[in-house]
Coordinates of C-alpha atoms and ligand atoms in Angstrom, one line a residue:
X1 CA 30.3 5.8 -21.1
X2 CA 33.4 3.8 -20.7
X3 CA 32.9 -0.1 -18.7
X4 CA 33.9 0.0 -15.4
X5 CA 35.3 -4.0 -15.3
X6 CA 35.9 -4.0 -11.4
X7 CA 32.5 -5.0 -9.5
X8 CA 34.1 -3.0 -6.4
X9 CA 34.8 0.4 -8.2
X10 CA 31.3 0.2 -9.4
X11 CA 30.2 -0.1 -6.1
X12 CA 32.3 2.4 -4.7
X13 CA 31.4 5.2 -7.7
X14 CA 27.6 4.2 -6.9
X15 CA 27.9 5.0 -3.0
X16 CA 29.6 8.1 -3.4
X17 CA 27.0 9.3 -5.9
X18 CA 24.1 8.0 -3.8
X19 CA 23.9 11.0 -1.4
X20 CA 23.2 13.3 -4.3
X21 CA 21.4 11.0 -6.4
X22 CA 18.7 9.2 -3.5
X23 CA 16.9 12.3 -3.2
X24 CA 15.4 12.2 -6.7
X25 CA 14.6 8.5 -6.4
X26 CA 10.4 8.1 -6.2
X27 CA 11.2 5.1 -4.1
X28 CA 13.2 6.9 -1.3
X29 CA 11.1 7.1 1.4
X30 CA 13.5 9.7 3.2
X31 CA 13.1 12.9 1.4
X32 CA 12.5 14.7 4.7
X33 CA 15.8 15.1 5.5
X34 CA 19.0 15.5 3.7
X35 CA 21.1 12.2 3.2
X36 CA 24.0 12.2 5.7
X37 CA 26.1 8.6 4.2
X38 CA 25.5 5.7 2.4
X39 CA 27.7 2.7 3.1
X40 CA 27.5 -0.5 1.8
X41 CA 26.5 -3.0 4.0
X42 CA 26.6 -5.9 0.9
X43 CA 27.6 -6.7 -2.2
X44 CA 26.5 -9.9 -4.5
X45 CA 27.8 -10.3 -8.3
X46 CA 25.6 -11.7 -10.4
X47 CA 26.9 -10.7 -13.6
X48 CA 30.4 -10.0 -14.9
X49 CA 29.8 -8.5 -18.8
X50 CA 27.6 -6.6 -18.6
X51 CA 27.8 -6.0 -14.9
X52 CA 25.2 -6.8 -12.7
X53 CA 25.4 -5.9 -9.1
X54 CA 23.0 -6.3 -6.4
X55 CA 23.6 -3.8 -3.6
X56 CA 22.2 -3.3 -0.3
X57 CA 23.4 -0.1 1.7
X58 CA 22.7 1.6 4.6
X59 CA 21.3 5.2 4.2
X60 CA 22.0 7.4 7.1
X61 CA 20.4 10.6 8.2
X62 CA 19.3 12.8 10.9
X63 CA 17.9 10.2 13.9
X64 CA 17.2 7.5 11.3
X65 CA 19.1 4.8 9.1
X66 CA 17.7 2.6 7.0
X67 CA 18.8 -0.2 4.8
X68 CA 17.8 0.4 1.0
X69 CA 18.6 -2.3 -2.1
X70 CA 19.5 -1.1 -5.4
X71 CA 20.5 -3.5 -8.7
X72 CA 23.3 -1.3 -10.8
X73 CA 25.6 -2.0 -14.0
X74 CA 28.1 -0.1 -15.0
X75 CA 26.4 -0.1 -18.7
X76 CA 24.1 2.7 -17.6
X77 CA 24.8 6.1 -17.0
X78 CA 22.7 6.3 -13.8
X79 CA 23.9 3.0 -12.9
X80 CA 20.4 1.4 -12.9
X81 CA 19.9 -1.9 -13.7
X82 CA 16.6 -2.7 -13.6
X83 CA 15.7 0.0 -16.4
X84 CA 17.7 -2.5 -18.5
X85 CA 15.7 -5.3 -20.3
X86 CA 18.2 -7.4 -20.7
X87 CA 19.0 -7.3 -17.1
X88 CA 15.9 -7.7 -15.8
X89 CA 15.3 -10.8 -17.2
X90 CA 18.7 -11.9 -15.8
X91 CA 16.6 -11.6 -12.4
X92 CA 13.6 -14.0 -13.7
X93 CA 15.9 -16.7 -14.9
X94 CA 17.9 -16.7 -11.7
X95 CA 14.6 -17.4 -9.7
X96 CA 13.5 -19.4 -12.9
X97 CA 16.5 -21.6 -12.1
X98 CA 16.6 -21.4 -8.1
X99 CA 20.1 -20.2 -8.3
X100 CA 21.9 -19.1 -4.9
X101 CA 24.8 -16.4 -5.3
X102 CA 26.9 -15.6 -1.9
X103 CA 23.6 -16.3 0.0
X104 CA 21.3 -14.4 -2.1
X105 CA 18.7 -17.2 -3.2
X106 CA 16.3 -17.0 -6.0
X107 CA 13.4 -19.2 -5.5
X108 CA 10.1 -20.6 -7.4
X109 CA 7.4 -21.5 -5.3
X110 CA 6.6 -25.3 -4.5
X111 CA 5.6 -26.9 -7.9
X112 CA 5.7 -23.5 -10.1
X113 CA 7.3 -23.8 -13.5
X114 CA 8.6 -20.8 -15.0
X115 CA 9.0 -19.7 -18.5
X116 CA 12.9 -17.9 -18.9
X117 CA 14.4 -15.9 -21.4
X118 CA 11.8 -13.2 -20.9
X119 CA 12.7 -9.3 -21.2
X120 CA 12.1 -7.3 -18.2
X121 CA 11.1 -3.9 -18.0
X122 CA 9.7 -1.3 -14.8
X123 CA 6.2 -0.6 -14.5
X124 CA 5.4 3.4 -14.9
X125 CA 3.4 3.7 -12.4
X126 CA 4.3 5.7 -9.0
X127 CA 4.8 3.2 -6.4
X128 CA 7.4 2.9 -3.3
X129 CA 9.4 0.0 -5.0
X130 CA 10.1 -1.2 -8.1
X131 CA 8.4 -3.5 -9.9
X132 CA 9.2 -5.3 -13.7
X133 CA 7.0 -6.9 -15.9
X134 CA 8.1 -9.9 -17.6
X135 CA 5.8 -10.6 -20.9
X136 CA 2.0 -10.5 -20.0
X137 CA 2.8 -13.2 -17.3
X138 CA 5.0 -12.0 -14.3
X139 CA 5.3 -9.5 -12.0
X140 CA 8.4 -8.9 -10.1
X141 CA 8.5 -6.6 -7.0
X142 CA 12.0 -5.7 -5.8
X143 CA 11.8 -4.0 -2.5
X144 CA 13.4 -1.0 -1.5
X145 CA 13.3 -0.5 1.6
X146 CA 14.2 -3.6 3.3
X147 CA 12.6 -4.9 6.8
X148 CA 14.4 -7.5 8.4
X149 CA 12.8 -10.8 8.0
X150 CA 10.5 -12.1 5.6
X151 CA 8.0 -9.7 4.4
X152 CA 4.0 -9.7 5.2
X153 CA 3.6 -9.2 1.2
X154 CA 5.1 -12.6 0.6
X155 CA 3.9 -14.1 3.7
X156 CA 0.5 -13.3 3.4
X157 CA 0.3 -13.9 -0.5
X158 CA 1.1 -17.2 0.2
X159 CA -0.8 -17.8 3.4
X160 CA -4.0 -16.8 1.3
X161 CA -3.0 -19.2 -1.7
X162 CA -2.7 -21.7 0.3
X163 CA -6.7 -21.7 0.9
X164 CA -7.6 -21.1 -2.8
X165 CA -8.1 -17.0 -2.3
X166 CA -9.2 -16.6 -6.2
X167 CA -8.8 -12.0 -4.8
X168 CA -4.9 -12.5 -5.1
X169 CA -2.2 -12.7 -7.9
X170 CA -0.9 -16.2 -7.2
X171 CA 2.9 -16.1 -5.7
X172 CA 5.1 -17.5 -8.1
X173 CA 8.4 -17.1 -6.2
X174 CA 10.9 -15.0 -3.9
X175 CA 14.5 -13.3 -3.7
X176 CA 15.6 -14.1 -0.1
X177 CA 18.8 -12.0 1.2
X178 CA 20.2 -11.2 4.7
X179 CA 19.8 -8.3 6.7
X180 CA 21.5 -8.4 10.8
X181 CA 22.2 -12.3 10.0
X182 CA 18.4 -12.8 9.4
X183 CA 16.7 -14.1 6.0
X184 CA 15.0 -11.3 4.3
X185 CA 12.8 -11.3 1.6
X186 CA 14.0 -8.7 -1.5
X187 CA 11.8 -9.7 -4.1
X188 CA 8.5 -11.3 -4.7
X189 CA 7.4 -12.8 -8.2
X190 CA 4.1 -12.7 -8.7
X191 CA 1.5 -13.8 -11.7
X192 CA 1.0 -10.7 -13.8
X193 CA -2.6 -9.4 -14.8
X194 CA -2.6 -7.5 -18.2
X195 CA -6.1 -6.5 -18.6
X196 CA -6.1 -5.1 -14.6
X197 CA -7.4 -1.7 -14.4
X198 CA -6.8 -0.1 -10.8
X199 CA -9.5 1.3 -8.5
X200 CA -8.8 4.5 -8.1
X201 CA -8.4 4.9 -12.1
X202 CA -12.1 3.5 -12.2
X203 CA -13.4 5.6 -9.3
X204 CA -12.1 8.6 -10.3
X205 CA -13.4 8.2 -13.8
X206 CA -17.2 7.6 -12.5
X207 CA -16.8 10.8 -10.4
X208 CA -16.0 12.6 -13.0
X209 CA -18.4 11.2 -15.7
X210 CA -20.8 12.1 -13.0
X211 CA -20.0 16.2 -12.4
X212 CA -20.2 16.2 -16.4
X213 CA -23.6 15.0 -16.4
X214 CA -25.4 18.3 -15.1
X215 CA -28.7 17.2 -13.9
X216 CA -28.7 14.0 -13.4
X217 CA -27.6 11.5 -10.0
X218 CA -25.1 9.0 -9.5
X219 CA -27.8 6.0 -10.3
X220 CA -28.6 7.5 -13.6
X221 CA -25.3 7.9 -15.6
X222 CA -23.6 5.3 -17.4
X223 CA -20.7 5.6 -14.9
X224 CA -22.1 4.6 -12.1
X225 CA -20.2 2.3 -9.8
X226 CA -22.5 1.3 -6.7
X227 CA -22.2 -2.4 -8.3
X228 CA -18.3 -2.4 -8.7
X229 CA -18.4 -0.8 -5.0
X230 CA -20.3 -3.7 -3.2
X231 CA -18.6 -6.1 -5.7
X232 CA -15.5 -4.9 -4.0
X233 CA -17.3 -5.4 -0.6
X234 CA -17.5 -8.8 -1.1
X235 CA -13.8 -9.3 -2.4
X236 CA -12.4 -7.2 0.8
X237 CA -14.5 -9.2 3.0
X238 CA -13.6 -12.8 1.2
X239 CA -10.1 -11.9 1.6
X240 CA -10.6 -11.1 5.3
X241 CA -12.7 -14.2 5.6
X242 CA -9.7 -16.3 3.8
X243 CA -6.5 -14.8 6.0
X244 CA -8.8 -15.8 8.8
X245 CA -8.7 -19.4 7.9
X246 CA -5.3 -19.8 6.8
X247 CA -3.8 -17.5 10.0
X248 CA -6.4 -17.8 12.5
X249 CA -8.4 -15.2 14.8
X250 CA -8.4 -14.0 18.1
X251 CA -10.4 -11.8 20.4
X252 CA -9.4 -8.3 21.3
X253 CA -9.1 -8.2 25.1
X254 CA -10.3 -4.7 26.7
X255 CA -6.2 -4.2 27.4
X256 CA -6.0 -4.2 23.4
X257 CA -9.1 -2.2 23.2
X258 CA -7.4 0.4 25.3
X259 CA -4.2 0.2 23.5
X260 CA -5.7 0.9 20.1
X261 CA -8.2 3.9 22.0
X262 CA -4.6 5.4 23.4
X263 CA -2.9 5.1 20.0
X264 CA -5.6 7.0 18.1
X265 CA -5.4 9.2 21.3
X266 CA -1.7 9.9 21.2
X267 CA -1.8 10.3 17.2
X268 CA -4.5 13.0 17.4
X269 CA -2.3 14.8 19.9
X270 CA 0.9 14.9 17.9
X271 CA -0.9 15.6 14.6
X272 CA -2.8 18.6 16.1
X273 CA 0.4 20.0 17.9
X274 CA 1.7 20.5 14.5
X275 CA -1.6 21.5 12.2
X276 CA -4.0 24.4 14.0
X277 CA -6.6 23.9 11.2
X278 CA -7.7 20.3 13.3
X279 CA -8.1 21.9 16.8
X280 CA -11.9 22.8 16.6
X281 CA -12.8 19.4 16.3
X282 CA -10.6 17.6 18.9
X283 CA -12.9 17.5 21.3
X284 CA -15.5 15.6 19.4
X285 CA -12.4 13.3 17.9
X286 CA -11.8 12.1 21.5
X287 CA -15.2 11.6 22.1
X288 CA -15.6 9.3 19.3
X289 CA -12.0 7.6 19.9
X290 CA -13.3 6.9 23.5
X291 CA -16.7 5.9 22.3
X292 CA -15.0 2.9 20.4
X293 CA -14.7 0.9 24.0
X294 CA -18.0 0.4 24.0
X295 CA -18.4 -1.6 20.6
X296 CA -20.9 -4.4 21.8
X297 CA -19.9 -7.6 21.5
X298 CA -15.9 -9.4 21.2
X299 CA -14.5 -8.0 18.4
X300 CA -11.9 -10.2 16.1
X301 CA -8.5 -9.3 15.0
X302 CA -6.7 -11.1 13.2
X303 CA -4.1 -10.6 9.8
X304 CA -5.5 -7.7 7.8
X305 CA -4.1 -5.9 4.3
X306 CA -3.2 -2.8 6.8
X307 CA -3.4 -0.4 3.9
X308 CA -6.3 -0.6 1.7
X309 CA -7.5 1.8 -0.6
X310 CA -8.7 1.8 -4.4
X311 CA -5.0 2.4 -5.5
X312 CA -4.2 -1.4 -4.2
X313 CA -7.4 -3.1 -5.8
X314 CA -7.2 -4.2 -9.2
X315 CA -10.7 -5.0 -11.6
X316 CA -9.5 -7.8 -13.6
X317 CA -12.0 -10.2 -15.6
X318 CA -12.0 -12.8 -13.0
X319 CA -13.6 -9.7 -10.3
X320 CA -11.4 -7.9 -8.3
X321 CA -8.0 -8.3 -7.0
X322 CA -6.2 -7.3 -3.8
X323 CA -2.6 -6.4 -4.1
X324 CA 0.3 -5.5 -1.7
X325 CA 0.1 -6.6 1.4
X326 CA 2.5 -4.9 2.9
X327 CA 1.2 -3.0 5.4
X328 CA 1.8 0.9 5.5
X329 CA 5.1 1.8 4.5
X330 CA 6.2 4.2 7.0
X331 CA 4.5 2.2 10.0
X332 CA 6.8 0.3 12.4
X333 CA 7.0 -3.9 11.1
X334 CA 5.8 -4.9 14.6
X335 CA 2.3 -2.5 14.5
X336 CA 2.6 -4.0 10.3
X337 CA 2.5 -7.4 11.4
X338 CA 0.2 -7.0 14.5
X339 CA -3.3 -8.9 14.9
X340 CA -5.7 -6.0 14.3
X341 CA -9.3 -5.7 13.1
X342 CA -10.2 -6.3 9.6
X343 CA -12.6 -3.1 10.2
X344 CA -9.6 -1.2 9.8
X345 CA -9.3 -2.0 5.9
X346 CA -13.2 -1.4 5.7
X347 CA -12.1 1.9 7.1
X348 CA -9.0 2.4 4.6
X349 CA -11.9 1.6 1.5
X350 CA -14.1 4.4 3.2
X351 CA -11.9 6.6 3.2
X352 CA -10.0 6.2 -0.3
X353 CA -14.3 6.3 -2.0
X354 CA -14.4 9.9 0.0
X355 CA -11.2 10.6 -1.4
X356 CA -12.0 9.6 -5.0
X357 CA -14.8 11.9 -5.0
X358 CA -13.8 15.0 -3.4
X359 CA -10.1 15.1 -4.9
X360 CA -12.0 16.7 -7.8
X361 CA -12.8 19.6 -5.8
X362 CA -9.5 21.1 -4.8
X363 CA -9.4 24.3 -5.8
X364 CA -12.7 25.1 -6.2
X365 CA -14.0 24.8 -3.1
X366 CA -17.1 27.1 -3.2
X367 CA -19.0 25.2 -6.7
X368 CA -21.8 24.2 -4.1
X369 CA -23.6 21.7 -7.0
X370 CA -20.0 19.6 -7.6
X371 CA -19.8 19.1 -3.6
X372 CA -23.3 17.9 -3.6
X373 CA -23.0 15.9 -6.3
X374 CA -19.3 14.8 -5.1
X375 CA -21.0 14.2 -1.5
X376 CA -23.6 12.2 -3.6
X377 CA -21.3 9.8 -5.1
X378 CA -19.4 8.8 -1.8
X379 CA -22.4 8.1 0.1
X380 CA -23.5 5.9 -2.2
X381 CA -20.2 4.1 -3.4
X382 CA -19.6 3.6 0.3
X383 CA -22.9 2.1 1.0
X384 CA -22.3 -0.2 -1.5
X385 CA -19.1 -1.1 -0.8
X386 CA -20.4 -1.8 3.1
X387 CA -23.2 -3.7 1.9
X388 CA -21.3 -6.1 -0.3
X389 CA -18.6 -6.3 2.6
X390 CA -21.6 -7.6 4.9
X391 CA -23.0 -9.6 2.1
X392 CA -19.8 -11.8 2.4
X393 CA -18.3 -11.1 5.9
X394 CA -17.0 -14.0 8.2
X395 CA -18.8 -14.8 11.5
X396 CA -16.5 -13.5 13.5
X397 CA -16.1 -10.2 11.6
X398 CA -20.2 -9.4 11.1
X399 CA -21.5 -6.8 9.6
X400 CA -19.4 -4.0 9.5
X401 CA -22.7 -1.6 10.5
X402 CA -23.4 -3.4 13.9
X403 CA -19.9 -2.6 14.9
X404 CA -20.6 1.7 14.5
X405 CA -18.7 3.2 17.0
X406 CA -15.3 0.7 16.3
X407 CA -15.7 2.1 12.3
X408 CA -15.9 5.2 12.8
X409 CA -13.0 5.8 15.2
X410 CA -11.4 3.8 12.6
X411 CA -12.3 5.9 10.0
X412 CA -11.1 9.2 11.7
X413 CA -8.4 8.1 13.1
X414 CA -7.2 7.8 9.0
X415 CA -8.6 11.1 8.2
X416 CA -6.3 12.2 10.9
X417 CA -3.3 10.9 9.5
X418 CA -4.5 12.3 6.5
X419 CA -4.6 15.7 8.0
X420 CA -0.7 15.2 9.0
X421 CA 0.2 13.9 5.2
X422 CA -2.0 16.8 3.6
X423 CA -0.2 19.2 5.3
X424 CA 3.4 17.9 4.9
X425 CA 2.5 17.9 1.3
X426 CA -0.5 19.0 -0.4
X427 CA -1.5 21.6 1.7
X428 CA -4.7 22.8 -0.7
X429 CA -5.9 19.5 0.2
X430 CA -5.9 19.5 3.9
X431 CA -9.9 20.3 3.1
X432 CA -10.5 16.9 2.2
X433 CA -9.9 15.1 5.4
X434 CA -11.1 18.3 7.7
X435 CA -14.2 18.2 5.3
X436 CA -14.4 15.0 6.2
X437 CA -13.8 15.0 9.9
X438 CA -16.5 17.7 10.0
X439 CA -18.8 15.5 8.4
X440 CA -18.5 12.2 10.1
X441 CA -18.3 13.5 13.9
X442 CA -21.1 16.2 13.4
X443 CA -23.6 13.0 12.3
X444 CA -23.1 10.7 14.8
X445 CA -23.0 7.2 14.4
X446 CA -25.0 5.8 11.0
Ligands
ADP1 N1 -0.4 -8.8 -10.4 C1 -0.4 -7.6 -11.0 N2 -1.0 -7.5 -12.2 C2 -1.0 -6.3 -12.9 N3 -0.6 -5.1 -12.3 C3 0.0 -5.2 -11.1 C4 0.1 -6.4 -10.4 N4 0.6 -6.1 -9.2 C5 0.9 -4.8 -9.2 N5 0.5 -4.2 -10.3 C6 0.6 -2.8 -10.6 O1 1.8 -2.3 -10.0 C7 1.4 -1.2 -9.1 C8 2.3 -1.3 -7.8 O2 2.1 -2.5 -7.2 P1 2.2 -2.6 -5.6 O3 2.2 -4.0 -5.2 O4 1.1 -1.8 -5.0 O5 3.6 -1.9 -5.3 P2 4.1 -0.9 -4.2 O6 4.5 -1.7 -3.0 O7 5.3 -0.2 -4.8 O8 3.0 0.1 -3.9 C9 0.0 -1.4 -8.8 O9 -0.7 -0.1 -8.5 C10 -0.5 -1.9 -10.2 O10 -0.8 -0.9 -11.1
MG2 MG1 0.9 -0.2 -3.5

């Protein structure tokens, strides 16, 4: 395709295609609703031949706009820059040499030296940014959608570096913008781990290593992952133990007590309004969100990860690894940044081990041996995983199995929202949370 020289008809060609084009992006987070404009909001040169734009625009749509950033050139013919190598690595040595363009600063982290001249290139997996891989050592993550202000994955990445957390990539630097006249964070450069394997690939591979095995149980074949589980336990609860220390704790009062009770309330309400399959169990739901005011004891809150699960745990050789901290994606940055209780994320790793084994039985949901033996591996992964988490847990926090009634409003007030995401879309697996609803609030507190 022929160069488009002017940075501003780039830009202008880009916006008018965007309507058409955001939809098929994996990183749009508004695929809901059609696309109503897209107008620039700003526009920073950082290269002239080839071009190199970075772009942050405002995407409009029914009762909602959000501000989304994008990199393009006028060398590719989807205008996307950071599937060029070349261009990537434009990005490291920016931040390589601190460079500020028009207010857009690129930044190492206090004492980090950085090795330039490395080719960039995108990361395959799915994810809700975009993230390049320089060489085996970096890691950038350019966000997409932007929150005003710096974000909780850079902020708390470098609040648990500061106190030696050895269950975190180390920060290396940042890509700082601004959104409503306020410093936001774009990018974060982190230290890259080639030989990481993620959680949920290991899980789901000792699931199914274990329905192949025919006769025998989860402690018997060679897949078995009780020890990764409570090795995991440990790292969660180290983590947890470590934001405490460089953030602080606090007690929850019984006005936030209520507040969380009303939440899970008022999220049970709207979810069932909209999927019929969850009514015969909201009785027994309310029961057990009500039941979490009487969790003995103060309970902590404090920073968490606020949206664990094996897909954001890495196994590298050094033990496990917690990544993005961001919070969940679609949740509101004030509940993302909010003091809350680290049994929460206990409750996120719960879930995500029931998940990892009964994903394997959508669509065949009457092979009575694989749910026994699917029901088999969860109890025990999660045992392990709770044990290990007490093994390591900070005073404050405790053992997560003194603290029953909290966890397990926790816990189905995530299968809940699960129910809501199931049926927006996967509907054949809205039997996994409802399975699991079924489960927890016919047995009563463990
Ligand atoms: N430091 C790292 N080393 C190796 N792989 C990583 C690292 N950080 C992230 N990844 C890989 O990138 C994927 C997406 O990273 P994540 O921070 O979760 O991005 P997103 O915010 O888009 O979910 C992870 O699932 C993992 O496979
Ligand atoms: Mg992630």
């Amino acid at each position: 395709m022929s160069a488009v020289t002017d940075p501003h008809d780039l830009v202008d060609k880009v916006v008018a295609e965007l309507p058409e084009r955001l939809p098929a992006q994996r990183w749009f987070g508004g695929k809901d609703r059609p696309v109503t404009s897209v107008r620039p909001l700003r526009t920073t040169v950082l290269g002239e031949d080839p071009l190199l734009v970075h772009l942050v625009v405002e995407v409009a749509q029914p009762d909602r706009r959000a501000p989304y950033q994008l990199l393009v050139t006028d060398l590719a013919e989807d205008y996307d820059a950071t599937a060029d190598p070349e261009l990537a690595g434009r990005l490291l040595d920016l931040v390589a040499e601190g460079a500020e363009v028009d207010g857009l600063r690129f930044a190492h982290e206090p004492g980090v030296e950085l090795e330039a001249g490395l080719r960039g290139r995108p990361i395959t997996s799915e994810q809700s940014n975009t993230s390049l891989v320089f060489g085996s050592q970096y890691i950038l993550k350019l966000f997409r959608k932007l929150t005003t202000g710096e974000n909780p994955d850079l902020v708390l990445h470098r609040a648990l570096h500061r106190v030696g957390c050895e269950h975190i990539a180390q920060p290396l630097g940042s890509i700082t913008g601004e959104l409503d006249g306020e410093p936001t964070t774009v990018g974060m450069l982190q230290q890259f781990l080639p030989d990481a394997v993620d959680g949920w690939a290991m899980a789901t591979t000792s699931v199914r290593d274990l329905m192949a095995e025919g006769d025998l149980h989860a402690d018997e074949v060679g897949g078995d992952f009780a020890g990764e589980a409570q090795r995991l336990g440990q790292a969660v609860a180290t983590v947890h133990a470590d934001l405490e220390r460089a953030l602080g704790t606090q007690r929850a009062d019984a006005g936030d007590i209520d507040r969380t009770v009303r939440n899970m309330v008022a999220r049970l309400d709207s979810v069932v309004a909209a999927v019929p399959e969850l009514r015969p169990y909201v009785p027994a739901l309310r029961e057990a969100f009500d039941r979490a005011r009487d969790t003995p004891g103060a309970v902590a809150i404090q920073h968490i990860h606020g949206d664990l699960h094996l897909g954001q745990v890495l196994r590298t050789v050094q033990g496990w690894l917690l990544i993005d901290f961001e919070g969940e994606p679609g949740a509101p940055i004030a509940e993302r940044t909010a003091l809350r209780s680290p049994l929460r994320d206990v409750a996120g790793m719960l879930r995500s081990f029931d998940y990892a084994a009964h994903q394997l039985l959508v669509g065949q949901p009457e092979d009575h041996q694989l749910a026994v033996r699917a029901l088999e591996w969860s109890r025990r992964n999660r045992a392990a995983f709770t044990e290990g988490y007490a093994e390591a847990a900070a005073e404050s926090v405790g053992d997560p199995r003194g603290r029953g009634y909290l966890l397990r409003a926790f816990e189905l007030d995530k299968a809940v929202y699960e129910v809501s995401y199931e049926y927006a879309n996967r509907p054949e697996w809205l039997t996994v949370p409802l399975s699991s609803i079924a489960r927890i609030t016919g047995e009563g507190v463990r």
